[in-house]
Amino acid sequence: MGDLKRLPLHELHAELGGKFVPFAGYEMAVQYPAGVMAEHLHTREKAGLFDVSHMGQVLLPLDADAALEGLVPVDVQGLKCCRQRYGLFTAPNGGVLDDLMIARRRDDLFLVVNASRKEHDIAHLKAHIDGVEEVTDRALLALQGPQAETAMARLVPGVTSMKFMDVVQTDWAGSELWISRSGYTGEDGFEISVPADVADTFARELLEMEEVSPIGLGARDSLRLEAGMPLYGQDLDEDISPIEASMSWAINKVRRKGGDREGGFPGAERILDEMETGAPRRRVGLRPEGRAPMRAGVPLYAEAEGGSEIGMVTSGGFGPSVGAPIAMGLIDNTIPADATLYGEVRGKRLPVAQADLPFHKPDYKR
Amino acid sequence: MKFTEEHEWLRVEDDLVVVGITEHAATQLGDVVFVELPEAGDEVAKDDDIVVIESVKAASDIMAPLDGEIVEVNEALTDNPGMVNEHAMGDAWFFKMRPSDLSQMDEYMDEAEYKQMIG
């Protein structure tokens, strides 16, 4: 894997038997010997430790909140200290450039962006905001699952008082951890930014606990799919508006029509219009009726024979906790919500029902 | 027992050949969640794609290792695809075929050669 970059915990993943694949320019563990299915179920039952150090960590000055609002349809100015919010970088055409997390802390704003988009996002931020700083000396871990709190509290007792989307900066063995109570699995849990030089020690302390197992990218994808969370590059991209992606909830109230700071982000006209009048497409959950998974790229039809394509599967696979194939797709918004669709797999049209998202109900600590 | 470069095993059973995939292949595929089998009575040609296996990771095809007729398929795999991971070399066979030319088996590897190939 010649030109691929390695992350701070590479050696640990190798020791754990991680199977490496190239992902967003990095050598990443897609699974460990337990396998995707067992890792997925372990996370839903106990606690899974994910290395997501490939993601971009970025700091902005506190007073950049208004400027950041020029790039995202988020109420950044109204975000209180030590809280985090989901956001989208929108494009002038109303599409999505990336999705991200935005946290307001005591002294700065802390962003986490997708690995595949971090160079783009940082350039985009720098073009509009002064004082953008990429954090390059920290690993990023996620500890997810119903026992994540129990495990994490052994190292940082204070986490038990954190609620969903709280963020803290706190000491662990002389190093500062940046912890948020959030994640990408539909489970309670934490994302922990830890200085790279102590990341290995920190991860090993967690992995020694009975509840905690290492989880690879494979299960990360099936967990987020069951949780109905979009993946940038598949369910979200520059040609899909947030409204089409069924992410209206991510357009905060003050940025909507009639709000105090209405619009003012790229593509606002299209996005706010679509909120009122509806978008041409919508993102739906999909449950294939048979056992065959329908993966990203499978074309969707309204009829078992003939007719033209009415959409496409954007993410799909097998849901280990659902025990069946699941998918998400983008379809023509005129298709009735109760209509059975057909996905063309290996030349055959197979019936697939539209389903409510998420497939697996999250259990966050509110 | 014979082995193909595509990680299939072939076992002669009277005048039939039973075909499955090796434990090595099953491990590489990861958790199998779907198996699509041919139908008994299908006439197949060597190298035709006749079985689809989907794991949590991806879809793969299995080719007919010989010319011949499919006489029986392992329906249990349809309901319980995970068997492939647990019993690749035994109960999780895919199909039994009646070869039209058994000498096509000769080109395939024996167990020692296969083990050497997978390292």
Short mmCIF file of C-alpha atoms in Angstrom, two decimals:
data_model
loop_
_atom_site.label_atom_id
_atom_site.label_comp_id
_atom_site.label_asym_id
_atom_site.label_seq_id
_atom_site.Cartn_x
_atom_site.Cartn_y
_atom_site.Cartn_z
CA MET A 1 0.00 0.00 0.00
CA GLY A 2 2.74 2.35 -1.19
CA ASP A 3 1.40 5.89 -1.09
CA LEU A 4 -1.03 5.38 1.73
CA LYS A 5 -0.63 7.32 4.95
CA ARG A 6 -0.57 5.54 8.29
CA LEU A 7 -2.39 6.65 11.40
CA PRO A 8 -0.93 6.93 14.91
CA LEU A 9 -2.50 3.64 16.06
CA HIS A 10 -1.36 1.57 13.05
CA GLU A 11 0.80 -0.77 15.09
CA LEU A 12 -1.98 -1.47 17.54
CA HIS A 13 -4.38 -2.36 14.70
CA ALA A 14 -1.79 -4.71 13.20
CA GLU A 15 -1.26 -6.34 16.60
CA LEU A 16 -5.03 -6.80 16.94
CA GLY A 17 -5.12 -8.64 13.60
CA GLY A 18 -6.72 -5.79 11.66
CA LYS A 19 -7.20 -6.35 7.94
CA PHE A 20 -6.05 -3.21 6.19
CA VAL A 21 -7.65 -1.56 3.18
CA PRO A 22 -7.03 1.79 1.51
CA PHE A 23 -9.60 4.39 2.56
CA ALA A 24 -9.49 8.13 1.80
CA GLY A 25 -5.71 7.91 1.32
CA TYR A 26 -5.08 6.04 4.56
CA GLU A 27 -4.35 2.46 5.44
CA MET A 28 -7.33 1.56 7.62
CA ALA A 29 -8.50 -1.55 9.44
CA VAL A 30 -11.73 -2.69 7.77
CA GLN A 31 -12.20 -5.51 10.27
CA TYR A 32 -10.48 -7.55 12.96
CA PRO A 33 -10.54 -11.37 13.31
CA ALA A 34 -14.02 -11.30 14.91
CA GLY A 35 -15.44 -10.09 11.57
CA VAL A 36 -17.88 -7.37 10.58
CA MET A 37 -21.00 -9.12 11.84
CA ALA A 38 -19.63 -9.88 15.32
CA GLU A 39 -18.08 -6.42 15.62
CA HIS A 40 -21.37 -4.78 14.70
CA LEU A 41 -23.35 -6.83 17.23
CA HIS A 42 -20.73 -6.27 19.92
CA THR A 43 -21.11 -2.51 19.51
CA ARG A 44 -24.89 -2.74 19.86
CA GLU A 45 -24.56 -4.93 22.93
CA LYS A 46 -21.47 -3.65 24.75
CA ALA A 47 -18.93 -1.10 23.53
CA GLY A 48 -16.86 -0.80 20.37
CA LEU A 49 -13.68 1.21 19.95
CA PHE A 50 -13.21 2.83 16.53
CA ASP A 51 -10.14 4.62 15.26
CA VAL A 52 -11.36 7.54 13.17
CA SER A 53 -8.09 9.47 13.20
CA HIS A 54 -8.31 9.86 9.44
CA MET A 55 -11.04 12.45 9.94
CA GLY A 56 -10.14 16.13 9.88
CA GLN A 57 -9.99 18.06 13.16
CA VAL A 58 -10.07 21.82 12.76
CA LEU A 59 -10.04 24.77 15.17
CA LEU A 60 -11.52 28.19 14.46
CA PRO A 61 -11.45 31.32 16.61
CA LEU A 62 -14.61 31.82 18.70
CA ASP A 63 -15.44 35.03 16.85
CA ALA A 64 -15.53 33.13 13.53
CA ASP A 65 -19.03 31.92 14.38
CA ALA A 66 -20.75 34.51 12.18
CA ALA A 67 -18.37 33.85 9.28
CA LEU A 68 -18.92 30.09 9.62
CA GLU A 69 -22.65 30.71 9.32
CA GLY A 70 -21.85 31.98 5.82
CA LEU A 71 -20.89 28.43 4.87
CA VAL A 72 -23.40 26.27 6.77
CA PRO A 73 -27.18 26.53 7.37
CA VAL A 74 -26.53 26.09 11.08
CA ASP A 75 -27.24 28.32 14.07
CA VAL A 76 -23.58 28.60 15.10
CA GLN A 77 -24.00 31.90 16.95
CA GLY A 78 -26.76 30.41 19.04
CA LEU A 79 -24.75 27.31 19.89
CA LYS A 80 -23.97 27.44 23.60
CA CYS A 81 -20.61 26.74 25.14
CA CYS A 82 -19.62 23.11 25.37
CA ARG A 83 -22.29 21.89 22.96
CA GLN A 84 -21.99 20.39 19.52
CA ARG A 85 -24.25 20.43 16.48
CA TYR A 86 -24.41 18.63 13.11
CA GLY A 87 -23.79 20.78 10.05
CA LEU A 88 -23.46 20.76 6.28
CA PHE A 89 -21.21 22.79 4.02
CA THR A 90 -23.60 23.74 1.24
CA ALA A 91 -22.70 24.52 -2.39
CA PRO A 92 -23.91 27.51 -4.43
CA ASN A 93 -26.17 25.15 -6.45
CA GLY A 94 -27.78 23.92 -3.23
CA GLY A 95 -25.84 20.66 -3.09
CA VAL A 96 -23.70 19.51 -0.19
CA LEU A 97 -19.89 19.88 -0.09
CA ASP A 98 -19.46 17.86 3.11
CA ASP A 99 -21.11 17.19 6.44
CA LEU A 100 -19.41 17.97 9.73
CA MET A 101 -19.72 18.40 13.47
CA ILE A 102 -19.38 21.88 14.99
CA ALA A 103 -18.61 22.34 18.68
CA ARG A 104 -18.45 25.59 20.63
CA ARG A 105 -15.90 25.39 23.42
CA ARG A 106 -14.63 27.92 25.97
CA ASP A 107 -11.95 29.38 23.72
CA ASP A 108 -12.64 28.21 20.19
CA LEU A 109 -14.84 26.36 17.73
CA PHE A 110 -13.88 22.74 17.05
CA LEU A 111 -14.92 21.07 13.81
CA VAL A 112 -14.69 17.44 12.71
CA VAL A 113 -14.91 16.84 8.95
CA ASN A 114 -14.80 13.78 6.70
CA ALA A 115 -11.39 12.33 5.78
CA SER A 116 -12.14 12.29 2.07
CA ARG A 117 -13.06 15.98 2.16
CA LYS A 118 -10.69 17.48 4.71
CA GLU A 119 -8.31 19.13 2.23
CA HIS A 120 -11.25 20.60 0.38
CA ASP A 121 -12.98 21.72 3.58
CA ILE A 122 -9.91 23.36 5.08
CA ALA A 123 -9.24 25.29 1.86
CA HIS A 124 -12.92 26.28 1.79
CA LEU A 125 -12.80 27.47 5.41
CA LYS A 126 -9.53 29.37 4.87
CA ALA A 127 -11.00 31.17 1.86
CA HIS A 128 -13.71 32.64 4.10
CA ILE A 129 -12.39 32.66 7.65
CA ASP A 130 -9.20 33.91 9.33
CA GLY A 131 -7.37 31.80 11.87
CA VAL A 132 -8.33 28.32 10.59
CA GLU A 133 -6.02 25.74 12.15
CA GLU A 134 -5.88 22.05 11.26
CA VAL A 135 -5.14 19.85 14.25
CA THR A 136 -2.51 17.34 13.12
CA ASP A 137 -1.09 16.06 16.41
CA ARG A 138 -4.17 14.27 17.71
CA ALA A 139 -5.79 10.91 17.10
CA LEU A 140 -9.58 10.61 17.09
CA LEU A 141 -11.29 7.61 18.63
CA ALA A 142 -14.94 6.71 19.07
CA LEU A 143 -16.24 4.54 21.88
CA GLN A 144 -19.80 3.51 21.06
CA GLY A 145 -22.41 1.27 22.59
CA PRO A 146 -24.64 0.87 25.66
CA GLN A 147 -21.62 0.16 27.87
CA ALA A 148 -19.48 2.98 26.48
CA GLU A 149 -20.26 5.18 29.49
CA THR A 150 -19.28 2.49 32.00
CA ALA A 151 -15.99 1.89 30.21
CA MET A 152 -15.15 5.53 29.62
CA ALA A 153 -16.00 6.54 33.20
CA ARG A 154 -13.21 4.30 34.51
CA LEU A 155 -10.72 6.63 32.81
CA VAL A 156 -12.67 9.90 33.00
CA PRO A 157 -15.31 9.75 35.76
CA GLY A 158 -16.79 13.12 34.71
CA VAL A 159 -18.28 11.72 31.50
CA THR A 160 -21.28 10.33 33.37
CA SER A 161 -22.70 13.86 33.66
CA MET A 162 -22.35 14.53 29.91
CA LYS A 163 -25.50 14.55 27.80
CA PHE A 164 -25.90 13.80 24.10
CA MET A 165 -23.92 16.43 22.09
CA ASP A 166 -22.09 17.85 25.11
CA VAL A 167 -18.37 18.47 24.67
CA VAL A 168 -15.64 18.74 27.32
CA GLN A 169 -11.90 19.30 27.50
CA THR A 170 -10.60 17.28 30.37
CA ASP A 171 -7.42 15.84 31.83
CA TRP A 172 -6.44 12.19 31.55
CA ALA A 173 -3.06 11.18 33.00
CA GLY A 174 -1.62 14.61 32.29
CA SER A 175 -2.95 14.86 28.72
CA GLU A 176 -5.92 16.86 27.55
CA LEU A 177 -8.77 14.86 26.00
CA TRP A 178 -11.46 16.51 23.91
CA ILE A 179 -14.59 14.44 24.42
CA SER A 180 -17.99 14.74 22.82
CA ARG A 181 -21.00 12.60 23.63
CA SER A 182 -21.88 11.68 20.08
CA GLY A 183 -21.04 9.25 17.31
CA TYR A 184 -21.99 7.62 14.05
CA THR A 185 -23.55 4.33 15.12
CA GLY A 186 -26.97 5.17 16.59
CA GLU A 187 -25.65 4.19 20.02
CA ASP A 188 -24.80 6.23 23.06
CA GLY A 189 -21.09 6.92 23.18
CA PHE A 190 -18.20 9.28 22.87
CA GLU A 191 -15.78 10.66 20.34
CA ILE A 192 -12.42 11.33 21.93
CA SER A 193 -9.65 13.47 20.48
CA VAL A 194 -6.44 12.39 22.18
CA PRO A 195 -2.86 13.64 21.70
CA ALA A 196 -1.18 11.29 19.19
CA ASP A 197 1.73 10.47 21.51
CA VAL A 198 -0.54 8.97 24.18
CA ALA A 199 -3.26 7.61 21.87
CA ASP A 200 -1.82 4.10 21.88
CA THR A 201 -1.72 3.94 25.70
CA PHE A 202 -5.21 5.37 25.96
CA ALA A 203 -6.66 2.94 23.41
CA ARG A 204 -4.98 -0.04 25.09
CA GLU A 205 -6.45 0.93 28.46
CA LEU A 206 -9.92 0.87 26.92
CA LEU A 207 -9.30 -2.38 25.02
CA GLU A 208 -8.24 -4.11 28.24
CA MET A 209 -11.76 -3.65 29.57
CA GLU A 210 -14.12 -6.59 29.21
CA GLU A 211 -16.81 -4.48 27.48
CA VAL A 212 -14.57 -3.03 24.81
CA SER A 213 -13.58 -4.59 21.44
CA PRO A 214 -11.89 -3.01 18.44
CA ILE A 215 -14.26 -2.31 15.55
CA GLY A 216 -13.26 -1.75 11.93
CA LEU A 217 -14.62 0.39 9.13
CA GLY A 218 -16.86 -2.42 7.88
CA ALA A 219 -19.01 -2.45 10.99
CA ARG A 220 -18.84 1.34 11.22
CA ASP A 221 -20.62 1.40 7.86
CA SER A 222 -23.29 -1.17 8.76
CA LEU A 223 -23.93 0.56 12.10
CA ARG A 224 -24.42 3.98 10.54
CA LEU A 225 -26.59 2.47 7.81
CA GLU A 226 -28.89 0.87 10.40
CA ALA A 227 -28.95 4.22 12.21
CA GLY A 228 -30.14 5.86 8.95
CA MET A 229 -27.17 8.21 8.89
CA PRO A 230 -26.00 9.46 5.48
CA LEU A 231 -22.44 8.90 4.28
CA TYR A 232 -20.88 11.76 2.35
CA GLY A 233 -20.02 10.69 -1.19
CA GLN A 234 -22.91 8.21 -1.28
CA ASP A 235 -26.09 9.57 0.33
CA LEU A 236 -24.89 13.16 0.24
CA ASP A 237 -22.91 14.91 -2.48
CA GLU A 238 -22.61 18.08 -4.52
CA ASP A 239 -25.65 17.17 -6.62
CA ILE A 240 -27.97 16.30 -3.74
CA SER A 241 -29.62 19.09 -1.75
CA PRO A 242 -30.04 18.70 2.01
CA ILE A 243 -33.81 18.66 1.48
CA GLU A 244 -33.55 15.87 -1.08
CA ALA A 245 -31.36 14.03 1.41
CA SER A 246 -34.22 14.40 3.95
CA MET A 247 -31.95 16.46 6.19
CA SER A 248 -34.26 19.48 6.67
CA TRP A 249 -33.76 19.06 10.41
CA ALA A 250 -30.14 20.13 9.90
CA ILE A 251 -31.28 23.56 8.67
CA ASN A 252 -31.68 25.33 12.00
CA LYS A 253 -34.74 27.48 12.62
CA VAL A 254 -33.04 30.91 12.62
CA ARG A 255 -31.61 30.15 9.18
CA ARG A 256 -34.95 29.14 7.64
CA LYS A 257 -37.50 31.39 5.96
CA GLY A 258 -38.78 33.90 8.49
CA GLY A 259 -35.87 33.24 10.85
CA ASP A 260 -33.74 36.05 12.36
CA ARG A 261 -30.76 35.11 10.20
CA GLU A 262 -32.64 33.66 7.26
CA GLY A 263 -30.47 32.29 4.43
CA GLY A 264 -26.96 33.68 4.06
CA PHE A 265 -25.38 30.29 3.23
CA PRO A 266 -24.46 28.98 -0.24
CA GLY A 267 -27.45 27.66 -2.17
CA ALA A 268 -29.89 29.17 0.35
CA GLU A 269 -32.39 30.12 -2.31
CA ARG A 270 -32.87 26.60 -3.66
CA ILE A 271 -32.64 24.94 -0.27
CA LEU A 272 -35.16 27.23 1.46
CA ASP A 273 -37.53 27.05 -1.52
CA GLU A 274 -37.39 23.26 -1.47
CA MET A 275 -38.23 23.35 2.24
CA GLU A 276 -41.49 25.11 1.39
CA THR A 277 -42.47 23.55 -1.91
CA GLY A 278 -40.80 20.15 -1.75
CA ALA A 279 -37.71 18.74 -3.43
CA PRO A 280 -37.63 16.77 -6.70
CA ARG A 281 -36.19 13.71 -4.93
CA ARG A 282 -36.22 12.28 -1.44
CA ARG A 283 -33.99 9.93 0.54
CA VAL A 284 -35.82 6.82 1.74
CA GLY A 285 -35.09 3.73 3.76
CA LEU A 286 -35.36 0.50 1.78
CA ARG A 287 -36.06 -3.07 2.86
CA PRO A 288 -35.47 -5.62 0.09
CA GLU A 289 -38.16 -8.29 0.36
CA GLY A 290 -35.76 -11.13 -0.42
CA ARG A 291 -32.39 -11.87 1.12
CA ALA A 292 -30.25 -10.36 -1.62
CA PRO A 293 -28.53 -7.16 -0.49
CA MET A 294 -28.99 -4.10 -2.70
CA ARG A 295 -25.82 -2.08 -2.68
CA ALA A 296 -24.98 1.47 -3.70
CA GLY A 297 -25.60 2.00 -7.42
CA VAL A 298 -28.51 -0.44 -7.80
CA PRO A 299 -31.09 1.30 -10.04
CA LEU A 300 -34.66 1.54 -8.73
CA TYR A 301 -37.89 1.22 -10.72
CA ALA A 302 -41.56 1.67 -9.91
CA GLU A 303 -42.56 -1.36 -11.98
CA ALA A 304 -41.48 -4.97 -12.06
CA GLU A 305 -40.99 -4.64 -15.82
CA GLY A 306 -40.44 -1.70 -18.14
CA GLY A 307 -40.68 1.94 -17.11
CA SER A 308 -37.74 4.22 -16.47
CA GLU A 309 -35.41 4.48 -13.52
CA ILE A 310 -36.98 6.43 -10.64
CA GLY A 311 -33.97 6.45 -8.37
CA MET A 312 -30.93 4.67 -7.09
CA VAL A 313 -29.67 2.91 -3.99
CA THR A 314 -27.10 5.22 -2.39
CA SER A 315 -26.02 2.95 0.50
CA GLY A 316 -26.92 -0.66 1.07
CA GLY A 317 -25.88 -3.94 2.54
CA PHE A 318 -26.83 -6.28 5.31
CA GLY A 319 -28.01 -5.00 8.68
CA PRO A 320 -26.68 -7.40 11.31
CA SER A 321 -29.04 -6.13 14.07
CA VAL A 322 -31.99 -6.02 11.68
CA GLY A 323 -31.04 -9.49 10.44
CA ALA A 324 -31.89 -8.63 6.85
CA PRO A 325 -30.65 -6.57 3.94
CA ILE A 326 -31.25 -2.82 4.30
CA ALA A 327 -30.53 0.18 2.12
CA MET A 328 -31.11 3.86 1.60
CA GLY A 329 -31.85 5.41 -1.76
CA LEU A 330 -32.69 8.63 -3.49
CA ILE A 331 -35.98 8.44 -5.40
CA ASP A 332 -38.32 10.62 -7.41
CA ASN A 333 -40.43 12.52 -4.87
CA THR A 334 -43.67 11.88 -6.79
CA ILE A 335 -43.52 8.16 -5.94
CA PRO A 336 -46.08 7.41 -3.19
CA ALA A 337 -44.58 6.50 0.20
CA ASP A 338 -46.31 3.12 0.28
CA ALA A 339 -45.33 2.05 -3.24
CA THR A 340 -43.27 -1.10 -3.62
CA LEU A 341 -40.15 -0.41 -5.66
CA TYR A 342 -37.93 -2.76 -7.66
CA GLY A 343 -34.16 -2.81 -7.48
CA GLU A 344 -32.32 -4.29 -10.44
CA VAL A 345 -29.71 -6.73 -9.15
CA ARG A 346 -27.75 -8.80 -11.67
CA GLY A 347 -30.34 -8.10 -14.35
CA LYS A 348 -33.34 -9.09 -12.21
CA ARG A 349 -35.85 -6.69 -10.70
CA LEU A 350 -36.38 -7.59 -7.07
CA PRO A 351 -39.12 -6.05 -4.91
CA VAL A 352 -38.06 -3.63 -2.19
CA ALA A 353 -40.33 -1.84 0.29
CA GLN A 354 -39.84 1.74 1.42
CA ALA A 355 -39.13 1.85 5.14
CA ASP A 356 -38.92 4.40 7.91
CA LEU A 357 -35.46 5.50 8.98
CA PRO A 358 -33.68 4.65 11.16
CA PHE A 359 -33.79 0.85 10.93
CA HIS A 360 -32.36 0.70 14.43
CA LYS A 361 -33.69 3.22 16.96
CA PRO A 362 -30.93 5.15 18.70
CA ASP A 363 -30.62 5.23 22.46
CA TYR A 364 -28.89 8.52 23.22
CA LYS A 365 -28.46 10.02 26.68
CA ARG A 366 -30.56 13.17 26.50
CA MET B 1 -10.57 -33.86 -3.27
CA LYS B 2 -9.49 -31.31 -5.89
CA PHE B 3 -9.17 -27.55 -5.64
CA THR B 4 -9.49 -24.74 -8.20
CA GLU B 5 -7.63 -21.45 -8.30
CA GLU B 6 -11.00 -19.86 -7.61
CA HIS B 7 -10.96 -21.56 -4.18
CA GLU B 8 -13.60 -24.17 -4.94
CA TRP B 9 -13.30 -27.74 -3.74
CA LEU B 10 -14.55 -30.70 -5.78
CA ARG B 11 -15.34 -34.07 -4.28
CA VAL B 12 -16.29 -37.09 -6.38
CA GLU B 13 -19.32 -38.90 -5.02
CA ASP B 14 -20.22 -41.92 -7.19
CA ASP B 15 -20.84 -40.46 -10.65
CA LEU B 16 -21.41 -36.93 -9.30
CA VAL B 17 -19.10 -34.11 -8.25
CA VAL B 18 -19.94 -32.09 -5.14
CA VAL B 19 -18.72 -28.47 -5.20
CA GLY B 20 -18.17 -25.96 -2.41
CA ILE B 21 -15.75 -23.21 -1.47
CA THR B 22 -12.75 -23.61 0.80
CA GLU B 23 -12.49 -22.46 4.38
CA HIS B 24 -9.79 -20.03 3.24
CA ALA B 25 -12.20 -18.49 0.72
CA ALA B 26 -15.00 -18.28 3.29
CA THR B 27 -12.69 -16.48 5.72
CA GLN B 28 -11.59 -14.05 3.04
CA LEU B 29 -15.19 -13.33 2.03
CA GLY B 30 -16.29 -12.57 5.57
CA ASP B 31 -19.76 -13.23 6.95
CA VAL B 32 -21.90 -14.64 4.14
CA VAL B 33 -25.43 -13.17 4.12
CA PHE B 34 -26.88 -14.36 0.81
CA VAL B 35 -26.38 -17.27 -1.56
CA GLU B 36 -28.07 -17.57 -4.95
CA LEU B 37 -27.89 -21.08 -6.40
CA PRO B 38 -28.48 -22.46 -9.89
CA GLU B 39 -31.42 -24.81 -10.47
CA ALA B 40 -31.31 -28.56 -10.64
CA GLY B 41 -31.44 -29.50 -14.31
CA ASP B 42 -29.37 -26.51 -15.48
CA GLU B 43 -26.81 -27.40 -18.13
CA VAL B 44 -23.65 -25.46 -17.34
CA ALA B 45 -20.34 -24.91 -19.09
CA LYS B 46 -17.00 -24.71 -17.30
CA ASP B 47 -16.32 -21.11 -16.14
CA ASP B 48 -19.98 -20.04 -16.31
CA ASP B 49 -20.88 -17.89 -13.28
CA ILE B 50 -23.53 -20.00 -11.59
CA VAL B 51 -23.55 -19.08 -7.89
CA VAL B 52 -23.66 -15.63 -6.30
CA ILE B 53 -22.34 -15.22 -2.78
CA GLU B 54 -22.83 -11.96 -0.94
CA SER B 55 -20.93 -11.30 2.23
CA VAL B 56 -21.28 -8.28 4.48
CA LYS B 57 -18.55 -6.78 2.33
CA ALA B 58 -19.24 -7.62 -1.31
CA ALA B 59 -20.74 -9.91 -3.92
CA SER B 60 -18.70 -12.66 -5.56
CA ASP B 61 -19.45 -15.23 -8.22
CA ILE B 62 -18.66 -18.90 -8.25
CA MET B 63 -17.95 -20.54 -11.57
CA ALA B 64 -18.90 -23.98 -12.79
CA PRO B 65 -15.65 -25.91 -12.47
CA LEU B 66 -16.68 -28.48 -15.10
CA ASP B 67 -19.07 -28.91 -18.02
CA GLY B 68 -22.16 -30.81 -17.03
CA GLU B 69 -25.60 -30.79 -15.50
CA ILE B 70 -26.58 -29.51 -12.05
CA VAL B 71 -28.44 -32.35 -10.35
CA GLU B 72 -28.92 -30.98 -6.84
CA VAL B 73 -28.42 -27.69 -5.01
CA ASN B 74 -28.03 -27.14 -1.27
CA GLU B 75 -31.27 -25.32 -0.43
CA ALA B 76 -30.23 -25.04 3.23
CA LEU B 77 -27.79 -22.30 2.22
CA THR B 78 -30.62 -20.10 0.98
CA ASP B 79 -32.15 -19.96 4.46
CA ASN B 80 -28.91 -20.06 6.37
CA PRO B 81 -26.12 -18.48 4.33
CA GLY B 82 -23.93 -18.23 7.45
CA MET B 83 -23.32 -22.01 7.15
CA VAL B 84 -20.70 -21.15 4.54
CA ASN B 85 -18.55 -19.58 7.25
CA GLU B 86 -19.07 -22.41 9.70
CA HIS B 87 -18.95 -25.52 7.53
CA ALA B 88 -17.31 -24.48 4.27
CA MET B 89 -15.70 -27.86 3.65
CA GLY B 90 -18.68 -29.99 4.67
CA ASP B 91 -22.39 -29.23 5.08
CA ALA B 92 -22.14 -25.96 3.17
CA TRP B 93 -21.61 -27.53 -0.26
CA PHE B 94 -23.25 -25.53 -3.07
CA PHE B 95 -24.29 -28.00 -5.73
CA LYS B 96 -23.82 -31.49 -7.08
CA MET B 97 -23.21 -31.86 -10.78
CA ARG B 98 -22.99 -34.69 -13.29
CA PRO B 99 -19.86 -33.88 -15.29
CA SER B 100 -19.87 -34.57 -19.02
CA ASP B 101 -16.10 -35.12 -18.96
CA LEU B 102 -14.62 -36.14 -15.63
CA SER B 103 -11.10 -35.72 -17.02
CA GLN B 104 -11.59 -31.94 -16.66
CA MET B 105 -10.88 -32.61 -12.98
CA ASP B 106 -7.29 -33.52 -13.80
CA GLU B 107 -6.15 -29.94 -14.27
CA TYR B 108 -7.10 -28.99 -10.72
CA MET B 109 -4.84 -28.97 -7.69
CA ASP B 110 -4.63 -31.56 -4.95
CA GLU B 111 -4.76 -30.42 -1.34
CA ALA B 112 -1.00 -29.98 -0.98
CA GLU B 113 -0.82 -27.85 -4.10
CA TYR B 114 -3.77 -25.75 -2.98
CA LYS B 115 -2.25 -25.19 0.45
CA GLN B 116 0.93 -24.06 -1.22
CA MET B 117 -1.01 -21.63 -3.40
CA ILE B 118 -2.75 -19.93 -0.49
CA GLY B 119 0.53 -19.87 1.44
#
